[in-house]
Coordinates of C-alpha atoms and ligand atoms in Angstrom, one line a residue:
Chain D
X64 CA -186.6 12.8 -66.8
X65 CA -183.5 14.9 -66.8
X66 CA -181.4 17.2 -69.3
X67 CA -178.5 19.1 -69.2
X68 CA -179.7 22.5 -69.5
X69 CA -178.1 24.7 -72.0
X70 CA -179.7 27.8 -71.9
X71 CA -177.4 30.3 -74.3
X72 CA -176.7 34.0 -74.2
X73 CA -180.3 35.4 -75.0
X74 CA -181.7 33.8 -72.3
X75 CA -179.6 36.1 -69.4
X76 CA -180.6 39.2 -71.6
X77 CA -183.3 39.3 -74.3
X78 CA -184.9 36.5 -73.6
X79 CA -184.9 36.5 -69.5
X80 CA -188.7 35.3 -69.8
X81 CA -187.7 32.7 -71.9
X82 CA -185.6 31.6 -69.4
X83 CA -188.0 32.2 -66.3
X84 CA -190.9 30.5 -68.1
X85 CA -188.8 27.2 -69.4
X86 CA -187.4 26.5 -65.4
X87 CA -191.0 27.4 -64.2
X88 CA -192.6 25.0 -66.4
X89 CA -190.0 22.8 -66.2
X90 CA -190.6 22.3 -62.0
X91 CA -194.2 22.0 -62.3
X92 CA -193.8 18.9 -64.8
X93 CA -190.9 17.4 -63.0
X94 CA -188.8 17.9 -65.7
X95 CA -185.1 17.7 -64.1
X96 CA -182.3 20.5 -66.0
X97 CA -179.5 20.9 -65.0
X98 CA -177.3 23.5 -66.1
X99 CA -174.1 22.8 -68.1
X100 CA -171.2 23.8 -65.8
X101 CA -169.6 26.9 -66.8
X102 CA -171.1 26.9 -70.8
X103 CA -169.6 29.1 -73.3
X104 CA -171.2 30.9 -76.3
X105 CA -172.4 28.4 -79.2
X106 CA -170.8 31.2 -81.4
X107 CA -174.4 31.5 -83.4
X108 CA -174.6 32.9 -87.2
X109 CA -171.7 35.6 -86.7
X110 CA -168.8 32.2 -86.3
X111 CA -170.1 30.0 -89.0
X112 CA -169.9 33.1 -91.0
X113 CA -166.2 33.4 -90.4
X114 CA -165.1 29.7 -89.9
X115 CA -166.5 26.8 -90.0
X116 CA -164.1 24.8 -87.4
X117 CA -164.9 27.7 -85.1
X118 CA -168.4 27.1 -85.5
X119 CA -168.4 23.3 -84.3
X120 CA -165.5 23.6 -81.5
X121 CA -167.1 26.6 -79.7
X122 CA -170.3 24.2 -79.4
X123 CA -168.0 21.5 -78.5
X124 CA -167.1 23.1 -75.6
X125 CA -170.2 23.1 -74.0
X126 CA -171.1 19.7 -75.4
X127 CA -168.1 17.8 -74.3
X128 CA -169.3 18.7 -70.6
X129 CA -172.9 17.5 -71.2
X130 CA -171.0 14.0 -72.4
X131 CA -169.0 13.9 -69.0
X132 CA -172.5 14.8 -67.4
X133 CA -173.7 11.5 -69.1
X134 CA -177.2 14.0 -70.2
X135 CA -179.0 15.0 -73.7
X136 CA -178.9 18.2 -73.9
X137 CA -182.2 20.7 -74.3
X138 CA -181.3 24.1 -76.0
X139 CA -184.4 26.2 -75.4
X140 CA -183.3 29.2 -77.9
X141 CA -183.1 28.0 -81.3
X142 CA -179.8 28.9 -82.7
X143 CA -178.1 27.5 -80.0
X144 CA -180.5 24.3 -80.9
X145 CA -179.3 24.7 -84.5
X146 CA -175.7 24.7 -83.7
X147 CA -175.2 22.4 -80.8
X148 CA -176.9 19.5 -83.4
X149 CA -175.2 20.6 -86.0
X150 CA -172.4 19.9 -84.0
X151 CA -173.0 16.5 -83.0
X152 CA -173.9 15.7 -86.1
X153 CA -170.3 16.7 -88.4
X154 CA -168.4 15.2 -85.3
X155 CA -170.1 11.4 -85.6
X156 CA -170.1 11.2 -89.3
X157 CA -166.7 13.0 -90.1
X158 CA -163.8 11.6 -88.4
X159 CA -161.5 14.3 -89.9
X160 CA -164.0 17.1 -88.1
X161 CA -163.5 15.1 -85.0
X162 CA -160.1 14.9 -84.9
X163 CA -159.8 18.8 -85.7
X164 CA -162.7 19.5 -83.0
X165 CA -160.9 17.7 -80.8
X166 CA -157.3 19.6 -81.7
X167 CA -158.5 23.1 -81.5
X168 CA -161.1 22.3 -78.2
X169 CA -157.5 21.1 -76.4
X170 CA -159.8 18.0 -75.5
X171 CA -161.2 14.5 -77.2
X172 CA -164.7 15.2 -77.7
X173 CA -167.3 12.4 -79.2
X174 CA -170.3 13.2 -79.3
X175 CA -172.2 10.8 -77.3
X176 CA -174.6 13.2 -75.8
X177 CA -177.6 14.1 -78.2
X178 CA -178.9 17.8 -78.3
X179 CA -183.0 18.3 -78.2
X180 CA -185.0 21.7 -78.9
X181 CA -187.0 22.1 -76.0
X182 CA -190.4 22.3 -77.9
X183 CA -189.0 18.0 -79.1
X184 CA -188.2 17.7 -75.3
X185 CA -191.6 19.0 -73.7
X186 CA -194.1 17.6 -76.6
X187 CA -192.6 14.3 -77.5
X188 CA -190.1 13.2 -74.9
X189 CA -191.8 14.5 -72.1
X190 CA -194.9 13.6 -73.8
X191 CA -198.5 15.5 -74.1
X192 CA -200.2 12.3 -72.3
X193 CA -198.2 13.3 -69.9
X194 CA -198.6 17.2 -69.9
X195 CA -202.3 17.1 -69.9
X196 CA -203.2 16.1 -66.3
X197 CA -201.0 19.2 -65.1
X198 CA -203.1 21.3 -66.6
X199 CA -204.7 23.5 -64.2
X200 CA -206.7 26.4 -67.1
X201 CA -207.8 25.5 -70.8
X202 CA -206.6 28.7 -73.5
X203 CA -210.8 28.6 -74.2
X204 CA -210.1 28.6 -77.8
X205 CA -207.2 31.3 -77.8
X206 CA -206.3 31.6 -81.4
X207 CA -202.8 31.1 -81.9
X208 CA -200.3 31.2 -84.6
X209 CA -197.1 28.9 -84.0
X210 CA -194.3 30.4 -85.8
X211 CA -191.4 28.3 -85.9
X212 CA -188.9 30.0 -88.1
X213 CA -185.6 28.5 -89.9
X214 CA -183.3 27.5 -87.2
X215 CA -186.0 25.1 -85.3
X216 CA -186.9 23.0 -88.7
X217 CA -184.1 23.7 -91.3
X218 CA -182.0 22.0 -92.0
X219 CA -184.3 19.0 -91.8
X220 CA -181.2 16.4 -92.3
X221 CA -179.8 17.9 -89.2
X222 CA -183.0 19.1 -87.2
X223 CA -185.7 15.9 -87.5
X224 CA -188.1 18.4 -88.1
X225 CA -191.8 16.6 -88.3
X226 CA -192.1 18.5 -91.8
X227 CA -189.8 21.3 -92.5
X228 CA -192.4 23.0 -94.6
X229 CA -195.6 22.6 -92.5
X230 CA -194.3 21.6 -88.8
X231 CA -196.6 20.7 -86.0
X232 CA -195.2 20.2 -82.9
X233 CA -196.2 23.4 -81.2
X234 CA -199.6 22.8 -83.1
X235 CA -200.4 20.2 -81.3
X236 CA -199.1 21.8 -77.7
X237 CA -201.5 24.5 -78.4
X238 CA -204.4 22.2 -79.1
X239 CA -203.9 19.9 -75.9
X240 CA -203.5 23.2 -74.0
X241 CA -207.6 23.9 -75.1
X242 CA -206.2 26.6 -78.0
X243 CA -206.8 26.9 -81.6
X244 CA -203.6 26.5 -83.9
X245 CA -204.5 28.4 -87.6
X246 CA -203.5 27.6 -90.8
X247 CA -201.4 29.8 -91.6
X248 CA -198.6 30.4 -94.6
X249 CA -195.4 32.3 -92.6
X250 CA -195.2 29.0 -89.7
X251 CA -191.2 28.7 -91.7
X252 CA -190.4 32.1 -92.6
X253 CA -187.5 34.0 -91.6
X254 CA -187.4 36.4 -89.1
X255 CA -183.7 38.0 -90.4
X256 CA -182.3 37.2 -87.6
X257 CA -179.4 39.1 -86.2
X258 CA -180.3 41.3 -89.5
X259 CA -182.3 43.3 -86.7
X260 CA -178.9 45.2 -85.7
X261 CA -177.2 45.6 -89.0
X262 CA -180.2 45.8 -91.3
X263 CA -182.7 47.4 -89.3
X264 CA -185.5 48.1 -92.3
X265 CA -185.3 44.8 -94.1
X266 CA -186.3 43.0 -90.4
X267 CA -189.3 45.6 -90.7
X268 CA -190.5 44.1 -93.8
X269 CA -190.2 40.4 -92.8
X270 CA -191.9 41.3 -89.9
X271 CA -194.6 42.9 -91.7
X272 CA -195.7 40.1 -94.2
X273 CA -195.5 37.5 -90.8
X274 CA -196.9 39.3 -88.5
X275 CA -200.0 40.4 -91.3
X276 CA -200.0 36.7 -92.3
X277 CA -200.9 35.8 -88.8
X278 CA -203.5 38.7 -88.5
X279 CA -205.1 37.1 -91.5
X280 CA -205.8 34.0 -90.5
X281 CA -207.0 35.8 -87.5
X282 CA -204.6 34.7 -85.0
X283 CA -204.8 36.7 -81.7
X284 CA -201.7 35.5 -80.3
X285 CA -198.0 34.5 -81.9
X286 CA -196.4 31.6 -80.1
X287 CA -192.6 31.2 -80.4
X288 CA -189.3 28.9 -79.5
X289 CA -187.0 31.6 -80.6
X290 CA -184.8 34.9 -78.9
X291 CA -184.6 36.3 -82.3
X292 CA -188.0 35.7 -83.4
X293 CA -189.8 37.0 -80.0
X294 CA -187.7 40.1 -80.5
X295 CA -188.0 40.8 -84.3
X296 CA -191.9 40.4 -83.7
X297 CA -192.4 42.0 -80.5
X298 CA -189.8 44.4 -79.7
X299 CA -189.8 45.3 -83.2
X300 CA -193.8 45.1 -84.4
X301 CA -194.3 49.3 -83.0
X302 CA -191.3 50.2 -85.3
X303 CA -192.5 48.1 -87.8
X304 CA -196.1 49.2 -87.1
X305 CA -195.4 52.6 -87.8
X306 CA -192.6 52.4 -91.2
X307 CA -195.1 50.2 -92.8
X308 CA -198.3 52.2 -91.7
X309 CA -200.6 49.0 -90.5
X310 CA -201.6 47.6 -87.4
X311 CA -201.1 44.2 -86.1
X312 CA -201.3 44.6 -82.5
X313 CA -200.6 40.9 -81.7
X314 CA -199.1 39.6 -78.5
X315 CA -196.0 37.7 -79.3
X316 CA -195.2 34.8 -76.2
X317 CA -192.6 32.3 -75.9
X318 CA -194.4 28.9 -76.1
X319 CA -193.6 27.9 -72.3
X320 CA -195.5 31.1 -71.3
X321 CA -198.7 30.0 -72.8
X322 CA -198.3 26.2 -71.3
X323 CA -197.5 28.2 -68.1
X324 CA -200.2 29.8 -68.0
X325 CA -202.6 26.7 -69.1
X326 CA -200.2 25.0 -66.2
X327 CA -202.0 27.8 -63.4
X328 CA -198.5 29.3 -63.1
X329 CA -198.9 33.3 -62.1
X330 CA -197.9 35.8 -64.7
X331 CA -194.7 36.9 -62.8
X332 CA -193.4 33.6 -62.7
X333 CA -193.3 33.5 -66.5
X334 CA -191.8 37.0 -67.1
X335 CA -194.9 38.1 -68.8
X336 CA -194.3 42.0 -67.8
X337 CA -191.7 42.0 -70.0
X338 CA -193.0 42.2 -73.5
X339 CA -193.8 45.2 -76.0
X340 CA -197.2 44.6 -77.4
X341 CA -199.4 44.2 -74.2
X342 CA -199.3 40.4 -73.6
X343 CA -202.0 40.6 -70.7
X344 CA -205.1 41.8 -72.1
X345 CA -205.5 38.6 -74.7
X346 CA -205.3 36.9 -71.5
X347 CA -207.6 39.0 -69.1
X348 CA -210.2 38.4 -72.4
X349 CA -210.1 34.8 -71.2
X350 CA -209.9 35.0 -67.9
X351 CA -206.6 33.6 -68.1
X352 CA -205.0 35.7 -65.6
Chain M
X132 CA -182.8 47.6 -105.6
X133 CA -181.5 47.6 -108.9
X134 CA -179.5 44.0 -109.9
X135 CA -175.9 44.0 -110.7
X136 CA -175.0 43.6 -114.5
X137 CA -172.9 40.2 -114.9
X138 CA -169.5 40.4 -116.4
X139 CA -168.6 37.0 -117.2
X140 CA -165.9 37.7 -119.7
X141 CA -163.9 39.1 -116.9
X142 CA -161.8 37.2 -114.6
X143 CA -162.6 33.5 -114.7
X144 CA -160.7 31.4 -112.6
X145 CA -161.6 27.8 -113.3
X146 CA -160.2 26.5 -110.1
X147 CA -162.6 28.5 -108.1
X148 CA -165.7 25.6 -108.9
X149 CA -162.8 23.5 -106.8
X150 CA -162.1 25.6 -103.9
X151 CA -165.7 26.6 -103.4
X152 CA -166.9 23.2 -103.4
X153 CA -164.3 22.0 -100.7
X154 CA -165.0 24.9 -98.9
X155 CA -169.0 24.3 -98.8
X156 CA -169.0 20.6 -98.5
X157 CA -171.2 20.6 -101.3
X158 CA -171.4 20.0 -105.4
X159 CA -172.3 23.4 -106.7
X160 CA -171.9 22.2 -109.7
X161 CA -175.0 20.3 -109.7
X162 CA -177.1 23.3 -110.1
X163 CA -179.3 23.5 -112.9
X164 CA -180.2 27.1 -112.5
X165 CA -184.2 26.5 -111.7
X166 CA -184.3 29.7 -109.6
X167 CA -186.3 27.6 -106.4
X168 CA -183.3 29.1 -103.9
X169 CA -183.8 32.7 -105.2
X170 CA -187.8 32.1 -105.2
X171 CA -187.7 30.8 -101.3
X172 CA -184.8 34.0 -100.5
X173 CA -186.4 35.6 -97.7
X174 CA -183.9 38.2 -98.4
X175 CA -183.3 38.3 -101.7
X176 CA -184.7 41.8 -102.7
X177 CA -182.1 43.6 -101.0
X178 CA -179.2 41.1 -102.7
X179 CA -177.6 42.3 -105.7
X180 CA -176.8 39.1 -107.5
X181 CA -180.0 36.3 -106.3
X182 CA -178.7 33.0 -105.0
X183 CA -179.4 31.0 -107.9
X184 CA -176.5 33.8 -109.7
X185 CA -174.2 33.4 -107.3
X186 CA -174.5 29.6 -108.1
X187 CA -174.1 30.0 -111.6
X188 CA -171.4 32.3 -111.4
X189 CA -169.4 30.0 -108.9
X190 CA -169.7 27.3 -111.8
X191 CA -167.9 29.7 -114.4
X192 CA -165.4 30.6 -111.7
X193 CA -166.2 34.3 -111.7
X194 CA -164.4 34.6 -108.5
X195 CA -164.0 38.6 -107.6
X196 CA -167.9 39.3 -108.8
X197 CA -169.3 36.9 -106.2
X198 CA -166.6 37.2 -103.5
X199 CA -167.2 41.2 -103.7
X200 CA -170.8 41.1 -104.1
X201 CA -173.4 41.9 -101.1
X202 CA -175.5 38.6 -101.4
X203 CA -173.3 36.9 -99.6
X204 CA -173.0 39.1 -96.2
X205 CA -176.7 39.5 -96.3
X206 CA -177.5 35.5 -96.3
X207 CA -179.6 35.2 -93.5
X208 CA -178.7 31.9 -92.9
X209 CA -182.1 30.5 -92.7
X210 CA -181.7 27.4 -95.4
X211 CA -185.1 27.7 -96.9
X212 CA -182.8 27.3 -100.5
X213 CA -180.6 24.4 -99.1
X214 CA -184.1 22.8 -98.2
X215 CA -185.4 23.0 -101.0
X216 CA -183.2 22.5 -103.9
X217 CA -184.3 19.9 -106.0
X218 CA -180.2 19.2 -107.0
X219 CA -179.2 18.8 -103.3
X220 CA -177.2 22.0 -103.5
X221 CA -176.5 23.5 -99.6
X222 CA -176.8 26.9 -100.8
X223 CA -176.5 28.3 -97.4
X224 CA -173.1 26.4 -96.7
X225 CA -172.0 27.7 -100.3
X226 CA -172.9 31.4 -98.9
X227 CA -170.9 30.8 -95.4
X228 CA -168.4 28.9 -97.6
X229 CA -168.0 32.3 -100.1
X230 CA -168.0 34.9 -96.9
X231 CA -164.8 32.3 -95.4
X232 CA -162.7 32.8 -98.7
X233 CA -163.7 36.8 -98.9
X234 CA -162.2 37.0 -95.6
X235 CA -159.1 35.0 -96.5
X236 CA -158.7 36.6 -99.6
X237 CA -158.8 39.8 -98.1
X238 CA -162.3 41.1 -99.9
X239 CA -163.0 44.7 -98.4
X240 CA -166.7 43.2 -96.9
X241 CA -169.5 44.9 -99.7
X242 CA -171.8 45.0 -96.1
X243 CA -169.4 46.9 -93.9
X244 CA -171.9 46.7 -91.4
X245 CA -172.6 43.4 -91.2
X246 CA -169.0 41.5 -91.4
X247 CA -168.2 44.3 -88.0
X248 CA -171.2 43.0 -86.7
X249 CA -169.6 39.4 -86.2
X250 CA -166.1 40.7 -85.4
X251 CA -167.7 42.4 -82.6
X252 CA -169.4 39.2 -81.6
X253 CA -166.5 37.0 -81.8
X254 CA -163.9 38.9 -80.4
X255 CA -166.8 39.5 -77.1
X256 CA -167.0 35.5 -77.1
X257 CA -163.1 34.8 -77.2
X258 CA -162.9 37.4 -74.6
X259 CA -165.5 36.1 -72.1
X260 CA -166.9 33.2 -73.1
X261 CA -170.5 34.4 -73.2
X262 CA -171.8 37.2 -75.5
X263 CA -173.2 40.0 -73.5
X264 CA -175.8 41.4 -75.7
X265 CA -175.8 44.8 -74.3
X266 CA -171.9 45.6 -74.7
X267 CA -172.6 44.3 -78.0
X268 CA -174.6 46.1 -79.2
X269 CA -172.9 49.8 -77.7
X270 CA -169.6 49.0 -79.3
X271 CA -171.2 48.2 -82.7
X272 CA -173.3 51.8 -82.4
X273 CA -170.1 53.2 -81.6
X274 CA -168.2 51.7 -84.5
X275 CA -170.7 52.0 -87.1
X276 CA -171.5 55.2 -85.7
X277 CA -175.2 55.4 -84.7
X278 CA -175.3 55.6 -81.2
X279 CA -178.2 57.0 -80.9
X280 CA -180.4 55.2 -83.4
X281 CA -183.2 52.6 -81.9
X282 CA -183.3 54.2 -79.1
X283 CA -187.3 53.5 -78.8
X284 CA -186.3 50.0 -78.9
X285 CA -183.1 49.9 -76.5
X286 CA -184.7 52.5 -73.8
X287 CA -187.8 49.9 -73.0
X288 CA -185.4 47.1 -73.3
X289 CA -183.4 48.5 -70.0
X290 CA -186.7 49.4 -68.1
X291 CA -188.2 45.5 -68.8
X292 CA -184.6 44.7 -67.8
X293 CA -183.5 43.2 -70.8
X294 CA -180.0 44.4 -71.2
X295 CA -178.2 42.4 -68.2
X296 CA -175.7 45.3 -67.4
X297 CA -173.0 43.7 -66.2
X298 CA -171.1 40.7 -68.7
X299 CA -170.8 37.2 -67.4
X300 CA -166.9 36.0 -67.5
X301 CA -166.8 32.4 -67.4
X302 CA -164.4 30.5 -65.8
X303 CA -162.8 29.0 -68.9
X304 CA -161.7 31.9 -70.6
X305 CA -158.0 30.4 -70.8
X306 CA -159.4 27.9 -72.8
X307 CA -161.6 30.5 -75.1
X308 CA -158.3 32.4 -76.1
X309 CA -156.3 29.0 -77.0
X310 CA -159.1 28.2 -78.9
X311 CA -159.9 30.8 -80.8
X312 CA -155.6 31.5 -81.4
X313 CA -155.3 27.5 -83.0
X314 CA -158.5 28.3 -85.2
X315 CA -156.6 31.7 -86.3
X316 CA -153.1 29.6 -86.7
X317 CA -154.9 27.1 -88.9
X318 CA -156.3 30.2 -90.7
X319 CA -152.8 31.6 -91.4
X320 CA -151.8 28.6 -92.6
X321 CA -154.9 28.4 -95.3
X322 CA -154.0 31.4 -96.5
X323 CA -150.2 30.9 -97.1
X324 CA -150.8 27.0 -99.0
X325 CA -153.4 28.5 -101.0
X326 CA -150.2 30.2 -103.3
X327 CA -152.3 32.6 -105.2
Ligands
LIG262 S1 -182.6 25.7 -106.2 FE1 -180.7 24.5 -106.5 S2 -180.7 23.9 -108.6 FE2 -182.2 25.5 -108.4 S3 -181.1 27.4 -108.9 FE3 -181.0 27.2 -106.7 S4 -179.1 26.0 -106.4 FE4 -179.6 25.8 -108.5
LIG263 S1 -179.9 30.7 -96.5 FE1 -179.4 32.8 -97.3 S2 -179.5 32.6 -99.6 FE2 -180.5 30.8 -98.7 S3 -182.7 31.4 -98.6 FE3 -181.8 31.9 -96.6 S4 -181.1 34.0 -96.8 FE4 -181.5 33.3 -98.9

């Protein structure tokens, strides 16, 4: 099985272990990706803010190679996920948008290459039957909260989301992994996004009433498919911690670190030094690592 | 945050409804003012008018209160609203559709912050293809002017080696820049047919 890999900005930066863990995982499963030549920015929030032709062509770009690749694409971050569908979509069922895609990309571009999430790409296309004899570790019950966020489910038209309201896609991952999904009422919730720069406190707050809706339902781990929402809980739960004056204390991983791990892949290989609320001692509780 | 007073005896401009709906790809005028968008807002206690407002005061054409008004910079984007109107209304693309004519119409940005927040972006992507977070995020301090804030957050970042220090240039920047200067010409020439 092979995709053309699109991995975004985050992914050289923020989200390095994002990145890490998705090609790690990726080998061990025989999942082919190969990278987009010479990809360019999907242009996220800040160009459909400002234009919306902007906003399709600078996906286009990148797309247009996947099409000459003759590859789906797999987005792992979620905006990008978000925009390269969105994308795909306006050009096949607006032939004005194509036309002007095509005028301001300098190239013809049609759309015949689909784009994927990578959660879509590992737990349906790739398949669970086909994840679970991999599996070297069970989670032993880990209790985990799968936050999806907007840009993964909404807008359903354009995403396929299972359920936009109650998704379960990395649900079930976590459950064939041998972990415990809760019930829990923030799975859709916002994060604020790229709010975290410009509107520092009001990121705070959405990260407060997620992170306590997961403590609630007594999660002990968050598991993620986002840049923006890794960093808004993680890098951002001490701040939060201390303007709001509770205490979550919950490790925040990218979901291809937990199947990593439940995969028998060492803890370097999926960048887990790299996160803000301790991700490791969850794990040593298990004898996961 | 206390909620803006409506004016709607002030500056109606019935052709607005028009403009906004071609703009947004969608029938605002379908709304029927349930309130659902506002109720699912993630964001909507720091707005000054709520989304299901700005809806309302699209359909009466009350052009410079919404195109000067906060709400529509601090949007999120996340489409819980568009979701979950029970009219169909893509409140989201109405939002991106209202922050587009601000721009064109030369609106002074009520979220400073936020509209030189994308700038930044943009003009990082035209110039090398790929955002590079880091350089990002020091020219914004430096333009808004607080260098120095977040440092607990930005400090930890660079030791787990977050902040890749040097920027990726692709090879297609050429491209980027011709780009980016035919989705400013078409811009231009928005702004001069629209004859106001
Ligand atoms: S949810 Fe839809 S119909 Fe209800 S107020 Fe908002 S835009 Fe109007
Ligand atoms: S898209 Fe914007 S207006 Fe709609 S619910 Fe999200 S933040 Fe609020």
């Amino acid at each position: 099985m092979k995709y053309a890999y699109f991995p975004g900005c985050s992914l050289s930066g923020t989200a390095r272990e994002y990145d890490r863990s998705t090609r790690a995982v990726a080998r061990v499963l025989g999942l082919e990706l190969e990278e987009i030549p010479d990809w360019s920015c999907c242009g996220a929030t800040s160009a459909h803010a400002t234009e919306k032709l902007l906003s399709l062509a600078l996906p286009a770009r990148s797309l247009a190679r996947a099409d000459e690749m003759g590859l789906d694409v797999v987005a792992p971050c979620a905006a990008c996920f978000n925009r390269l569908r969105t994308t795909v979509h306006a050009v096949r069922s607006d032939w004005k948008v194509r036309q002007e895609v095509g005028e301001v990309l300098g190239q013809e571009y049609a759309a015949r290459s689909d784009a994927y999430a990578l959660p879509d790409v590992i737990v349906n296309r790739y398949g669970l039957d086909n994840i679970v004899p991999h599996l070297k570790r069970s989670l032993d019950g880990l209790k985990v909260a799968c936050y999806y966020g907007c840009l993964l489910v909404r807008p359903s038209a354009i995403t396929a989301s299972d359920d936009p309201e109650d998704p379960q896609t990395l649900d079930r991952l976590v459950r064939a992994l041998g972990g415990e999904p809760v019930v829990w009422p923030a799975k859709t919730e916002c994060c604020g996004a790229s709010l975290s720069i410009t509107r520092t406190r009001v990121v705070w707050q959405l990260a407060a009433q997620i992170l306590t809706a997961a403590q609630r339902a007594g999660a002990e781990a968050i598991a993620v498919a986002c840049p923006f929402c890794q960093s808004n809980l993680d890098m951002r739960q001490v701040q939060a911690q201390k303007w709001s004056g509770r205490r979550w204390n919950i490790p925040v991983y990218y979901f291809t670190q937990l199947l990593g791990v439940a995969l028998g892949l060492p803890p370097g290989e999926l960048g887990l030094e790299s996160h803000f609320v301790d991700p490791l001692g969850v794990l040593r509780q298990k004898a996961l690592v | 945050m206390s909620k803006a007073v409506l004016h709607l005896s002030e500056g109606m401009e019935p052709g607005f409804l028009r403009e906004v709906e071609v703009e947004a790809g969608t029938r605002v005028s379908l709304c029927y003012q349930c309130g659902k968008c506002a109720a699912s807002c993630p964001v909507s206690f720091v707005m000054d008018l709520e989304p299901y407002q700005v809806m309302r005061l699209v359909q009466l054409g009350a052009r410079d209160e919404v195109l000067r008004s906060r709400t529509i910079w601090l949007c999120a984007s996340c489409t819980a609203c568009s979701e979950r109107c029970p009219r169909e209304v893509d409140v989201a693309a109405t939002m991106d559709a209202l922050r587009v004519l601000a721009r064109r119409a030369g609106y002074r940005p009520a979220e400073g912050q936020i509209a030189l927040f994308h700038g930044i972006f943009l003009d990082n992507v035209r110039d090398a293809g790929r955002l590079h977070e880091l350089g990002l995020m020091v020219r914004y301090k430096l333009k808004s002017g607080g260098l120095f804030s977040d440092l607990d957050v930005g400090l930890p970042m660079m030791r787990h080696g977050k902040l890749k220090p040097v920027p990726h240039r692709i090879r297609g920047t050429d491209q980027m820049r011709a780009l980016f200067a035919r989705v400013r010409a078409r811009e231009a020439a928005a702004k001069g047919g629209e004859g106001r």
